[in-house]
């Protein structure tokens, strides 16, 4: 089946889905994005993803003229046209096409909107969750506003590639004080030896993950103990469990950090429980 992409008002064959060379996303990474999980052909937590999109757009002063109700229709139509059952839908908004100049273009410049969707291999994802993943730690080289879901992802790209080259699935980024901020494309969590779940507060130092918010709801519903505070790499090494959360992978147990086994070296029971409970606390639309 051939894939279809939505590009500025049109559904195009994926291979012909192009943006202009002077799109500000291409020239300056001047744009924002969202990735939502698709499950049973429904969007998971669309409301919260669109609320975060609105915030990212506001922070960068990009004015998407399309109403969010219409954007929602485009998301669902792109999913339908690509026959996505279990996978992801991706949307990107940039400040539009204009002659290259760093400052904002004329106010009437229309933002660009692109939406794609694809199936992911469910059994492969499940196997990965059952096995657990390895992470490495690296210096966090990103800018001070990573709470905005910007398409400017070069430090994340380099971190993910470094992880891959070292046989790991994810890189955990570490601030100048030795605290873990988050993964290159996921939020980072540990469970201490006395069973407390720890994750960094969602200030400007991390992206306020939607999956993170759902997991916080699951933790509250199950009456588990939570500490929202920064944790160090040393604490992560000594943790009983570790895991990451993101829309594309939900809750993924971490079994090795910098080559050292976490806990007994197998996915932990809390991470596994949070993964199983996740969709009971998510919204579907
Ligand atoms: N990444 N932190 C970073 C840096 C991320 O890129 C992501 C998501 C998250 C988790 O956010 P959420 O739970 O809302 O997916 C945290 C997406 C999936 C990506 O870039 O593909």
PDB file of C-alpha atoms and ligand atoms in Angstrom:
ATOM      1  CA  UNK A   1       0.000   0.000   0.000  1.00  0.00           C
ATOM      2  CA  UNK A   2       1.413   3.400  -0.899  1.00  0.00           C
ATOM      3  CA  UNK A   3       1.864   5.958   1.849  1.00  0.00           C
ATOM      4  CA  UNK A   4       0.222   9.374   1.793  1.00  0.00           C
ATOM      5  CA  UNK A   5       1.389  12.595   3.439  1.00  0.00           C
ATOM      6  CA  UNK A   6      -0.572  15.751   4.154  1.00  0.00           C
ATOM      7  CA  UNK A   7       1.328  18.833   2.953  1.00  0.00           C
ATOM      8  CA  UNK A   8      -0.227  22.291   3.216  1.00  0.00           C
ATOM      9  CA  UNK A   9      -3.788  21.370   2.374  1.00  0.00           C
ATOM     10  CA  UNK A  10      -3.186  18.379   0.101  1.00  0.00           C
ATOM     11  CA  UNK A  11      -2.858  14.635   0.553  1.00  0.00           C
ATOM     12  CA  UNK A  12       0.071  13.589  -1.640  1.00  0.00           C
ATOM     13  CA  UNK A  13       1.824  10.317  -2.441  1.00  0.00           C
ATOM     14  CA  UNK A  14       4.614  10.099   0.130  1.00  0.00           C
ATOM     15  CA  UNK A  15       7.367  10.114  -2.504  1.00  0.00           C
ATOM     16  CA  UNK A  16       6.075  13.414  -3.914  1.00  0.00           C
ATOM     17  CA  UNK A  17       5.491  15.084  -0.560  1.00  0.00           C
ATOM     18  CA  UNK A  18       7.845  18.096  -0.676  1.00  0.00           C
ATOM     19  CA  UNK A  19       8.281  21.451   1.002  1.00  0.00           C
ATOM     20  CA  UNK A  20       9.889  24.536  -0.526  1.00  0.00           C
ATOM     21  CA  UNK A  21      13.681  25.064  -0.228  1.00  0.00           C
ATOM     22  CA  UNK A  22      13.028  28.321   1.609  1.00  0.00           C
ATOM     23  CA  UNK A  23      10.699  26.799   4.145  1.00  0.00           C
ATOM     24  CA  UNK A  24      11.907  28.149   7.472  1.00  0.00           C
ATOM     25  CA  UNK A  25      11.818  24.673   8.941  1.00  0.00           C
ATOM     26  CA  UNK A  26      14.385  23.600   6.360  1.00  0.00           C
ATOM     27  CA  UNK A  27      16.477  26.792   6.641  1.00  0.00           C
ATOM     28  CA  UNK A  28      16.357  27.516  10.377  1.00  0.00           C
ATOM     29  CA  UNK A  29      14.612  24.595  12.138  1.00  0.00           C
ATOM     30  CA  UNK A  30      12.007  27.297  12.787  1.00  0.00           C
ATOM     31  CA  UNK A  31       9.122  25.055  13.707  1.00  0.00           C
ATOM     32  CA  UNK A  32       7.548  22.662  16.163  1.00  0.00           C
ATOM     33  CA  UNK A  33       6.220  19.123  16.072  1.00  0.00           C
ATOM     34  CA  UNK A  34       4.225  16.462  17.846  1.00  0.00           C
ATOM     35  CA  UNK A  35       4.278  12.670  17.736  1.00  0.00           C
ATOM     36  CA  UNK A  36       1.166  10.824  18.952  1.00  0.00           C
ATOM     37  CA  UNK A  37       0.738   7.129  19.411  1.00  0.00           C
ATOM     38  CA  UNK A  38      -1.944   5.505  17.248  1.00  0.00           C
ATOM     39  CA  UNK A  39      -3.592   2.454  18.797  1.00  0.00           C
ATOM     40  CA  UNK A  40      -6.513   0.578  17.276  1.00  0.00           C
ATOM     41  CA  UNK A  41      -6.608   3.366  14.658  1.00  0.00           C
ATOM     42  CA  UNK A  42      -7.280   5.937  17.404  1.00  0.00           C
ATOM     43  CA  UNK A  43      -5.078   8.817  18.487  1.00  0.00           C
ATOM     44  CA  UNK A  44      -3.780   8.433  22.036  1.00  0.00           C
ATOM     45  CA  UNK A  45      -3.984  11.581  24.175  1.00  0.00           C
ATOM     46  CA  UNK A  46      -4.669  13.904  21.249  1.00  0.00           C
ATOM     47  CA  UNK A  47      -6.108  16.584  23.525  1.00  0.00           C
ATOM     48  CA  UNK A  48      -2.921  16.827  25.562  1.00  0.00           C
ATOM     49  CA  UNK A  49      -0.674  16.675  22.493  1.00  0.00           C
ATOM     50  CA  UNK A  50      -2.607  19.505  20.850  1.00  0.00           C
ATOM     51  CA  UNK A  51      -2.487  21.555  24.051  1.00  0.00           C
ATOM     52  CA  UNK A  52       1.299  21.140  24.090  1.00  0.00           C
ATOM     53  CA  UNK A  53       1.443  22.032  20.385  1.00  0.00           C
ATOM     54  CA  UNK A  54      -0.507  25.218  21.089  1.00  0.00           C
ATOM     55  CA  UNK A  55       1.946  26.111  23.835  1.00  0.00           C
ATOM     56  CA  UNK A  56       4.995  25.428  21.617  1.00  0.00           C
ATOM     57  CA  UNK A  57       3.480  27.572  18.847  1.00  0.00           C
ATOM     58  CA  UNK A  58       2.700  30.390  21.299  1.00  0.00           C
ATOM     59  CA  UNK A  59       6.208  30.323  22.755  1.00  0.00           C
ATOM     60  CA  UNK A  60       7.687  30.715  19.258  1.00  0.00           C
ATOM     61  CA  UNK A  61       4.927  33.124  18.128  1.00  0.00           C
ATOM     62  CA  UNK A  62       3.954  30.979  15.153  1.00  0.00           C
ATOM     63  CA  UNK A  63       0.324  31.667  14.253  1.00  0.00           C
ATOM     64  CA  UNK A  64      -1.354  28.557  12.874  1.00  0.00           C
ATOM     65  CA  UNK A  65      -4.498  29.913  11.255  1.00  0.00           C
ATOM     66  CA  UNK A  66      -6.106  26.484  10.868  1.00  0.00           C
ATOM     67  CA  UNK A  67      -8.459  25.763  13.779  1.00  0.00           C
ATOM     68  CA  UNK A  68      -7.376  22.855  15.968  1.00  0.00           C
ATOM     69  CA  UNK A  69     -10.659  21.092  15.167  1.00  0.00           C
ATOM     70  CA  UNK A  70      -9.585  21.030  11.493  1.00  0.00           C
ATOM     71  CA  UNK A  71      -6.093  19.910  12.468  1.00  0.00           C
ATOM     72  CA  UNK A  72      -7.655  17.003  14.327  1.00  0.00           C
ATOM     73  CA  UNK A  73      -9.547  16.014  11.173  1.00  0.00           C
ATOM     74  CA  UNK A  74      -6.285  16.055   9.200  1.00  0.00           C
ATOM     75  CA  UNK A  75      -4.608  13.812  11.794  1.00  0.00           C
ATOM     76  CA  UNK A  76      -7.411  11.266  11.594  1.00  0.00           C
ATOM     77  CA  UNK A  77      -7.654  11.448   7.816  1.00  0.00           C
ATOM     78  CA  UNK A  78      -3.889  10.891   7.440  1.00  0.00           C
ATOM     79  CA  UNK A  79      -4.169   7.874   9.738  1.00  0.00           C
ATOM     80  CA  UNK A  80      -7.127   6.556   7.729  1.00  0.00           C
ATOM     81  CA  UNK A  81      -5.491   7.064   4.324  1.00  0.00           C
ATOM     82  CA  UNK A  82      -2.362   5.257   5.488  1.00  0.00           C
ATOM     83  CA  UNK A  83      -4.380   2.459   7.115  1.00  0.00           C
ATOM     84  CA  UNK A  84      -2.517   2.911  10.377  1.00  0.00           C
ATOM     85  CA  UNK A  85      -3.765   0.670  13.180  1.00  0.00           C
ATOM     86  CA  UNK A  86      -0.891   0.684  15.634  1.00  0.00           C
ATOM     87  CA  UNK A  87       1.856   3.188  15.046  1.00  0.00           C
ATOM     88  CA  UNK A  88       2.405   6.923  15.147  1.00  0.00           C
ATOM     89  CA  UNK A  89       1.115  10.106  13.594  1.00  0.00           C
ATOM     90  CA  UNK A  90       3.617  12.961  13.168  1.00  0.00           C
ATOM     91  CA  UNK A  91       2.749  16.603  12.665  1.00  0.00           C
ATOM     92  CA  UNK A  92       5.025  19.546  12.039  1.00  0.00           C
ATOM     93  CA  UNK A  93       4.302  23.254  11.804  1.00  0.00           C
ATOM     94  CA  UNK A  94       6.930  25.716  10.600  1.00  0.00           C
ATOM     95  CA  UNK A  95       6.897  29.485  10.233  1.00  0.00           C
ATOM     96  CA  UNK A  96       6.349  29.037   6.507  1.00  0.00           C
ATOM     97  CA  UNK A  97       8.152  29.921   3.301  1.00  0.00           C
ATOM     98  CA  UNK A  98       9.945  33.263   2.949  1.00  0.00           C
ATOM     99  CA  UNK A  99      13.168  34.716   1.543  1.00  0.00           C
ATOM    100  CA  UNK A 100      15.975  33.736   3.884  1.00  0.00           C
ATOM    101  CA  UNK A 101      16.301  36.252   6.703  1.00  0.00           C
ATOM    102  CA  UNK A 102      16.766  35.290  10.345  1.00  0.00           C
ATOM    103  CA  UNK A 103      14.085  37.651  11.673  1.00  0.00           C
ATOM    104  CA  UNK A 104      10.415  36.692  11.337  1.00  0.00           C
ATOM    105  CA  UNK A 105       8.891  37.012   7.849  1.00  0.00           C
ATOM    106  CA  UNK A 106       5.899  39.242   7.069  1.00  0.00           C
ATOM    107  CA  UNK A 107       2.959  38.485   9.387  1.00  0.00           C
ATOM    108  CA  UNK A 108       0.776  37.248   6.521  1.00  0.00           C
ATOM    109  CA  UNK A 109       3.279  34.419   5.751  1.00  0.00           C
ATOM    110  CA  UNK A 110       1.293  31.187   6.098  1.00  0.00           C
ATOM    111  CA  UNK A 111       2.798  28.559   8.394  1.00  0.00           C
ATOM    112  CA  UNK A 112       3.555  25.198   6.767  1.00  0.00           C
ATOM    113  CA  UNK A 113       1.802  22.089   8.045  1.00  0.00           C
ATOM    114  CA  UNK A 114       2.903  18.537   7.331  1.00  0.00           C
ATOM    115  CA  UNK A 115       1.317  15.358   8.728  1.00  0.00           C
ATOM    116  CA  UNK A 116       2.534  11.786   8.220  1.00  0.00           C
ATOM    117  CA  UNK A 117       1.487   8.501   9.795  1.00  0.00           C
ATOM    118  CA  UNK A 118       2.840   4.994   9.788  1.00  0.00           C
ATOM    119  CA  UNK A 119       2.398   1.608  11.369  1.00  0.00           C
ATOM    120  CA  UNK A 120       5.030   0.344  13.792  1.00  0.00           C
ATOM    121  CA  UNK A 121       5.884  -3.303  14.297  1.00  0.00           C
ATOM    122  CA  UNK A 122       3.973  -4.146  17.488  1.00  0.00           C
ATOM    123  CA  UNK A 123       5.678  -7.469  18.158  1.00  0.00           C
ATOM    124  CA  UNK A 124       9.119  -5.891  17.776  1.00  0.00           C
ATOM    125  CA  UNK A 125       8.153  -3.141  20.225  1.00  0.00           C
ATOM    126  CA  UNK A 126       6.759  -5.669  22.697  1.00  0.00           C
ATOM    127  CA  UNK A 127       9.915  -7.777  22.473  1.00  0.00           C
ATOM    128  CA  UNK A 128      12.043  -4.720  23.159  1.00  0.00           C
ATOM    129  CA  UNK A 129       9.949  -3.942  26.254  1.00  0.00           C
ATOM    130  CA  UNK A 130      10.276  -7.515  27.483  1.00  0.00           C
ATOM    131  CA  UNK A 131      14.042  -7.496  27.001  1.00  0.00           C
ATOM    132  CA  UNK A 132      14.686  -3.958  28.216  1.00  0.00           C
ATOM    133  CA  UNK A 133      17.071  -1.471  26.617  1.00  0.00           C
ATOM    134  CA  UNK A 134      20.548  -0.097  27.229  1.00  0.00           C
ATOM    135  CA  UNK A 135      21.274   3.599  27.635  1.00  0.00           C
ATOM    136  CA  UNK A 136      24.458   5.622  27.764  1.00  0.00           C
ATOM    137  CA  UNK A 137      24.949   8.991  29.462  1.00  0.00           C
ATOM    138  CA  UNK A 138      26.239  12.088  27.681  1.00  0.00           C
ATOM    139  CA  UNK A 139      26.537  15.815  28.351  1.00  0.00           C
ATOM    140  CA  UNK A 140      23.303  17.692  27.610  1.00  0.00           C
ATOM    141  CA  UNK A 141      24.361  20.172  24.917  1.00  0.00           C
ATOM    142  CA  UNK A 142      20.879  21.548  24.167  1.00  0.00           C
ATOM    143  CA  UNK A 143      19.527  25.094  24.470  1.00  0.00           C
ATOM    144  CA  UNK A 144      17.739  26.436  27.548  1.00  0.00           C
ATOM    145  CA  UNK A 145      14.168  26.042  26.180  1.00  0.00           C
ATOM    146  CA  UNK A 146      13.867  22.314  25.573  1.00  0.00           C
ATOM    147  CA  UNK A 147      10.356  22.539  27.051  1.00  0.00           C
ATOM    148  CA  UNK A 148       9.351  23.776  23.578  1.00  0.00           C
ATOM    149  CA  UNK A 149       8.916  20.802  21.228  1.00  0.00           C
ATOM    150  CA  UNK A 150      11.022  22.384  18.514  1.00  0.00           C
ATOM    151  CA  UNK A 151      12.207  20.588  15.390  1.00  0.00           C
ATOM    152  CA  UNK A 152      15.757  21.840  16.143  1.00  0.00           C
ATOM    153  CA  UNK A 153      17.052  18.456  17.316  1.00  0.00           C
ATOM    154  CA  UNK A 154      20.736  18.364  16.381  1.00  0.00           C
ATOM    155  CA  UNK A 155      22.074  17.606  19.901  1.00  0.00           C
ATOM    156  CA  UNK A 156      19.402  14.899  20.227  1.00  0.00           C
ATOM    157  CA  UNK A 157      20.404  13.456  16.848  1.00  0.00           C
ATOM    158  CA  UNK A 158      24.092  13.346  17.823  1.00  0.00           C
ATOM    159  CA  UNK A 159      23.261  11.804  21.204  1.00  0.00           C
ATOM    160  CA  UNK A 160      21.068   9.107  19.662  1.00  0.00           C
ATOM    161  CA  UNK A 161      23.744   8.289  17.100  1.00  0.00           C
ATOM    162  CA  UNK A 162      26.403   8.037  19.840  1.00  0.00           C
ATOM    163  CA  UNK A 163      24.113   5.628  21.692  1.00  0.00           C
ATOM    164  CA  UNK A 164      23.615   3.542  18.584  1.00  0.00           C
ATOM    165  CA  UNK A 165      27.340   3.404  17.891  1.00  0.00           C
ATOM    166  CA  UNK A 166      27.854   2.090  21.431  1.00  0.00           C
ATOM    167  CA  UNK A 167      25.173  -0.566  21.038  1.00  0.00           C
ATOM    168  CA  UNK A 168      22.623   1.309  23.152  1.00  0.00           C
ATOM    169  CA  UNK A 169      19.059   2.306  22.325  1.00  0.00           C
ATOM    170  CA  UNK A 170      18.934   5.683  24.033  1.00  0.00           C
ATOM    171  CA  UNK A 171      21.187   8.393  25.467  1.00  0.00           C
ATOM    172  CA  UNK A 172      20.429  10.033  28.804  1.00  0.00           C
ATOM    173  CA  UNK A 173      21.544  13.645  28.833  1.00  0.00           C
ATOM    174  CA  UNK A 174      23.317  15.031  31.882  1.00  0.00           C
ATOM    175  CA  UNK A 175      23.364  18.690  32.969  1.00  0.00           C
ATOM    176  CA  UNK A 176      26.454  20.581  34.174  1.00  0.00           C
ATOM    177  CA  UNK A 177      25.705  19.608  37.799  1.00  0.00           C
ATOM    178  CA  UNK A 178      25.671  15.867  37.041  1.00  0.00           C
ATOM    179  CA  UNK A 179      21.879  15.460  37.036  1.00  0.00           C
ATOM    180  CA  UNK A 180      20.092  13.524  34.310  1.00  0.00           C
ATOM    181  CA  UNK A 181      17.722  15.770  32.361  1.00  0.00           C
ATOM    182  CA  UNK A 182      16.002  13.287  30.005  1.00  0.00           C
ATOM    183  CA  UNK A 183      16.675  10.974  27.078  1.00  0.00           C
ATOM    184  CA  UNK A 184      17.390  12.189  23.552  1.00  0.00           C
ATOM    185  CA  UNK A 185      13.771  11.368  22.621  1.00  0.00           C
ATOM    186  CA  UNK A 186      12.142  10.224  25.862  1.00  0.00           C
ATOM    187  CA  UNK A 187      11.759  11.187  29.517  1.00  0.00           C
ATOM    188  CA  UNK A 188      13.992   9.399  32.049  1.00  0.00           C
ATOM    189  CA  UNK A 189      12.932   7.704  35.290  1.00  0.00           C
ATOM    190  CA  UNK A 190      14.491   5.592  38.038  1.00  0.00           C
ATOM    191  CA  UNK A 191      13.145   3.547  40.942  1.00  0.00           C
ATOM    192  CA  UNK A 192      15.308   3.817  44.076  1.00  0.00           C
ATOM    193  CA  UNK A 193      16.340   0.814  46.179  1.00  0.00           C
ATOM    194  CA  UNK A 194      13.510   1.687  48.610  1.00  0.00           C
ATOM    195  CA  UNK A 195      10.911   1.722  45.840  1.00  0.00           C
ATOM    196  CA  UNK A 196      10.467   5.452  45.179  1.00  0.00           C
ATOM    197  CA  UNK A 197       9.865   6.458  41.571  1.00  0.00           C
ATOM    198  CA  UNK A 198      11.986   9.474  40.666  1.00  0.00           C
ATOM    199  CA  UNK A 199      11.793  11.773  37.654  1.00  0.00           C
ATOM    200  CA  UNK A 200      12.920  15.312  37.018  1.00  0.00           C
ATOM    201  CA  UNK A 201      10.320  18.060  37.450  1.00  0.00           C
ATOM    202  CA  UNK A 202       9.015  19.396  34.135  1.00  0.00           C
ATOM    203  CA  UNK A 203      10.694  22.792  34.228  1.00  0.00           C
ATOM    204  CA  UNK A 204      12.506  24.326  31.259  1.00  0.00           C
ATOM    205  CA  UNK A 205      15.177  21.581  31.483  1.00  0.00           C
ATOM    206  CA  UNK A 206      13.054  18.826  29.936  1.00  0.00           C
ATOM    207  CA  UNK A 207      10.167  18.327  27.567  1.00  0.00           C
ATOM    208  CA  UNK A 208       6.910  17.915  29.490  1.00  0.00           C
ATOM    209  CA  UNK A 209       6.173  14.487  28.018  1.00  0.00           C
ATOM    210  CA  UNK A 210       2.561  13.513  27.478  1.00  0.00           C
ATOM    211  CA  UNK A 211       3.440   9.894  28.301  1.00  0.00           C
ATOM    212  CA  UNK A 212       5.151  11.248  31.428  1.00  0.00           C
ATOM    213  CA  UNK A 213       1.852  12.899  32.429  1.00  0.00           C
ATOM    214  CA  UNK A 214      -0.064   9.653  31.858  1.00  0.00           C
ATOM    215  CA  UNK A 215       2.495   7.697  33.904  1.00  0.00           C
ATOM    216  CA  UNK A 216       2.121  10.237  36.735  1.00  0.00           C
ATOM    217  CA  UNK A 217      -1.622   9.489  36.665  1.00  0.00           C
ATOM    218  CA  UNK A 218      -0.944   5.728  36.757  1.00  0.00           C
ATOM    219  CA  UNK A 219       1.456   6.180  39.694  1.00  0.00           C
ATOM    220  CA  UNK A 220      -1.178   8.169  41.611  1.00  0.00           C
ATOM    221  CA  UNK A 221      -3.921   5.652  40.796  1.00  0.00           C
ATOM    222  CA  UNK A 222      -1.785   2.732  41.994  1.00  0.00           C
ATOM    223  CA  UNK A 223      -0.701   4.598  45.124  1.00  0.00           C
ATOM    224  CA  UNK A 224       3.000   4.264  44.269  1.00  0.00           C
ATOM    225  CA  UNK A 225       5.514   6.618  45.805  1.00  0.00           C
ATOM    226  CA  UNK A 226       6.778   9.448  43.579  1.00  0.00           C
ATOM    227  CA  UNK A 227       9.566  11.988  43.980  1.00  0.00           C
ATOM    228  CA  UNK A 228       9.675  14.681  41.304  1.00  0.00           C
ATOM    229  CA  UNK A 229      13.274  15.799  41.667  1.00  0.00           C
ATOM    230  CA  UNK A 230      16.481  15.684  39.643  1.00  0.00           C
ATOM    231  CA  UNK A 231      18.590  12.530  40.065  1.00  0.00           C
ATOM    232  CA  UNK A 232      22.303  12.018  39.421  1.00  0.00           C
ATOM    233  CA  UNK A 233      24.027   9.492  37.186  1.00  0.00           C
ATOM    234  CA  UNK A 234      25.399   7.812  40.349  1.00  0.00           C
ATOM    235  CA  UNK A 235      21.832   7.407  41.649  1.00  0.00           C
ATOM    236  CA  UNK A 236      20.809   5.923  38.327  1.00  0.00           C
ATOM    237  CA  UNK A 237      23.653   3.386  38.514  1.00  0.00           C
ATOM    238  CA  UNK A 238      22.465   2.397  42.010  1.00  0.00           C
ATOM    239  CA  UNK A 239      18.760   2.297  41.072  1.00  0.00           C
ATOM    240  CA  UNK A 240      16.625  -0.799  41.408  1.00  0.00           C
ATOM    241  CA  UNK A 241      14.904  -0.033  38.120  1.00  0.00           C
ATOM    242  CA  UNK A 242      15.041   2.516  35.347  1.00  0.00           C
ATOM    243  CA  UNK A 243      12.797   3.263  32.390  1.00  0.00           C
ATOM    244  CA  UNK A 244      11.960   5.797  29.700  1.00  0.00           C
ATOM    245  CA  UNK A 245       8.626   7.133  28.469  1.00  0.00           C
ATOM    246  CA  UNK A 246       7.637   8.513  25.052  1.00  0.00           C
ATOM    247  CA  UNK A 247       4.608   8.371  22.765  1.00  0.00           C
ATOM    248  CA  UNK A 248       6.346   6.023  20.337  1.00  0.00           C
ATOM    249  CA  UNK A 249       7.307   3.472  22.983  1.00  0.00           C
ATOM    250  CA  UNK A 250       5.070   4.130  26.034  1.00  0.00           C
ATOM    251  CA  UNK A 251       7.105   2.748  28.972  1.00  0.00           C
ATOM    252  CA  UNK A 252      10.343   1.012  28.086  1.00  0.00           C
ATOM    253  CA  UNK A 253      12.431  -0.611  30.851  1.00  0.00           C
ATOM    254  CA  UNK A 254      16.144   0.253  30.966  1.00  0.00           C
ATOM    255  CA  UNK A 255      18.365  -2.649  32.001  1.00  0.00           C
ATOM    256  CA  UNK A 256      21.841  -1.186  31.447  1.00  0.00           C
ATOM    257  CA  UNK A 257      23.262   2.295  31.975  1.00  0.00           C
ATOM    258  CA  UNK A 258      26.772   2.919  30.627  1.00  0.00           C
ATOM    259  CA  UNK A 259      27.284  -0.844  30.463  1.00  0.00           C
ATOM    260  CA  UNK A 260      26.311  -1.446  34.143  1.00  0.00           C
ATOM    261  CA  UNK A 261      23.337  -3.634  34.954  1.00  0.00           C
ATOM    262  CA  UNK A 262      20.391  -1.814  36.547  1.00  0.00           C
ATOM    263  CA  UNK A 263      19.078  -3.842  39.499  1.00  0.00           C
ATOM    264  CA  UNK A 264      19.156  -7.510  38.524  1.00  0.00           C
ATOM    265  CA  UNK A 265      19.674  -6.630  34.850  1.00  0.00           C
ATOM    266  CA  UNK A 266      16.085  -7.438  33.865  1.00  0.00           C
ATOM    267  CA  UNK A 267      13.041  -5.211  33.325  1.00  0.00           C
ATOM    268  CA  UNK A 268      11.725  -4.159  36.729  1.00  0.00           C
ATOM    269  CA  UNK A 269       8.272  -4.918  38.082  1.00  0.00           C
ATOM    270  CA  UNK A 270       7.260  -1.264  38.488  1.00  0.00           C
ATOM    271  CA  UNK A 271       8.217  -0.354  34.910  1.00  0.00           C
ATOM    272  CA  UNK A 272       6.400  -3.434  33.643  1.00  0.00           C
ATOM    273  CA  UNK A 273       3.279  -2.595  35.659  1.00  0.00           C
ATOM    274  CA  UNK A 274       3.278   1.022  34.460  1.00  0.00           C
ATOM    275  CA  UNK A 275       3.533  -0.196  30.881  1.00  0.00           C
ATOM    276  CA  UNK A 276       0.611  -2.592  31.309  1.00  0.00           C
ATOM    277  CA  UNK A 277      -1.586  -0.003  33.006  1.00  0.00           C
ATOM    278  CA  UNK A 278      -0.710   2.875  30.673  1.00  0.00           C
ATOM    279  CA  UNK A 279      -3.573   2.676  28.198  1.00  0.00           C
ATOM    280  CA  UNK A 280      -6.196   2.418  30.925  1.00  0.00           C
ATOM    281  CA  UNK A 281      -5.252   5.986  31.833  1.00  0.00           C
ATOM    282  CA  UNK A 282      -4.755   7.424  28.347  1.00  0.00           C
ATOM    283  CA  UNK A 283      -7.467   9.090  26.237  1.00  0.00           C
ATOM    284  CA  UNK A 284      -8.469   7.773  22.814  1.00  0.00           C
ATOM    285  CA  UNK A 285     -10.032   9.810  20.020  1.00  0.00           C
TER     286      UNK A 285
HETATM  287  N1  LIG B   1       9.944  12.290  21.433  1.00  0.00           N
HETATM  288  N2  LIG B   1      11.787  14.179  25.734  1.00  0.00           N
HETATM  289  C1  LIG B   1      12.182  14.354  24.472  1.00  0.00           C
HETATM  290  C2  LIG B   1      13.451  15.080  24.213  1.00  0.00           C
HETATM  291  C3  LIG B   1      11.398  13.851  23.415  1.00  0.00           C
HETATM  292  O1  LIG B   1      11.791  14.037  22.143  1.00  0.00           O
HETATM  293  C4  LIG B   1      10.206  13.138  23.714  1.00  0.00           C
HETATM  294  C5  LIG B   1       9.320  12.582  22.632  1.00  0.00           C
HETATM  295  C6  LIG B   1       9.838  12.979  25.054  1.00  0.00           C
HETATM  296  C7  LIG B   1       8.581  12.275  25.464  1.00  0.00           C
HETATM  297  O2  LIG B   1       7.435  13.041  25.171  1.00  0.00           O
HETATM  298  P1  LIG B   1       6.045  12.344  24.852  1.00  0.00           P
HETATM  299  O3  LIG B   1       5.760  11.428  25.992  1.00  0.00           O
HETATM  300  O4  LIG B   1       5.093  13.453  24.766  1.00  0.00           O
HETATM  301  O5  LIG B   1       6.211  11.580  23.570  1.00  0.00           O
HETATM  302  C8  LIG B   1      10.646  13.523  26.041  1.00  0.00           C
HETATM  303  C9  LIG B   1       9.144  11.936  20.296  1.00  0.00           C
HETATM  304  C10 LIG B   1       8.398  10.667  20.478  1.00  0.00           C
HETATM  305  C11 LIG B   1      10.022  11.979  19.059  1.00  0.00           C
HETATM  306  O6  LIG B   1      10.783  12.941  18.958  1.00  0.00           O
HETATM  307  O7  LIG B   1       9.926  11.108  18.213  1.00  0.00           O
END
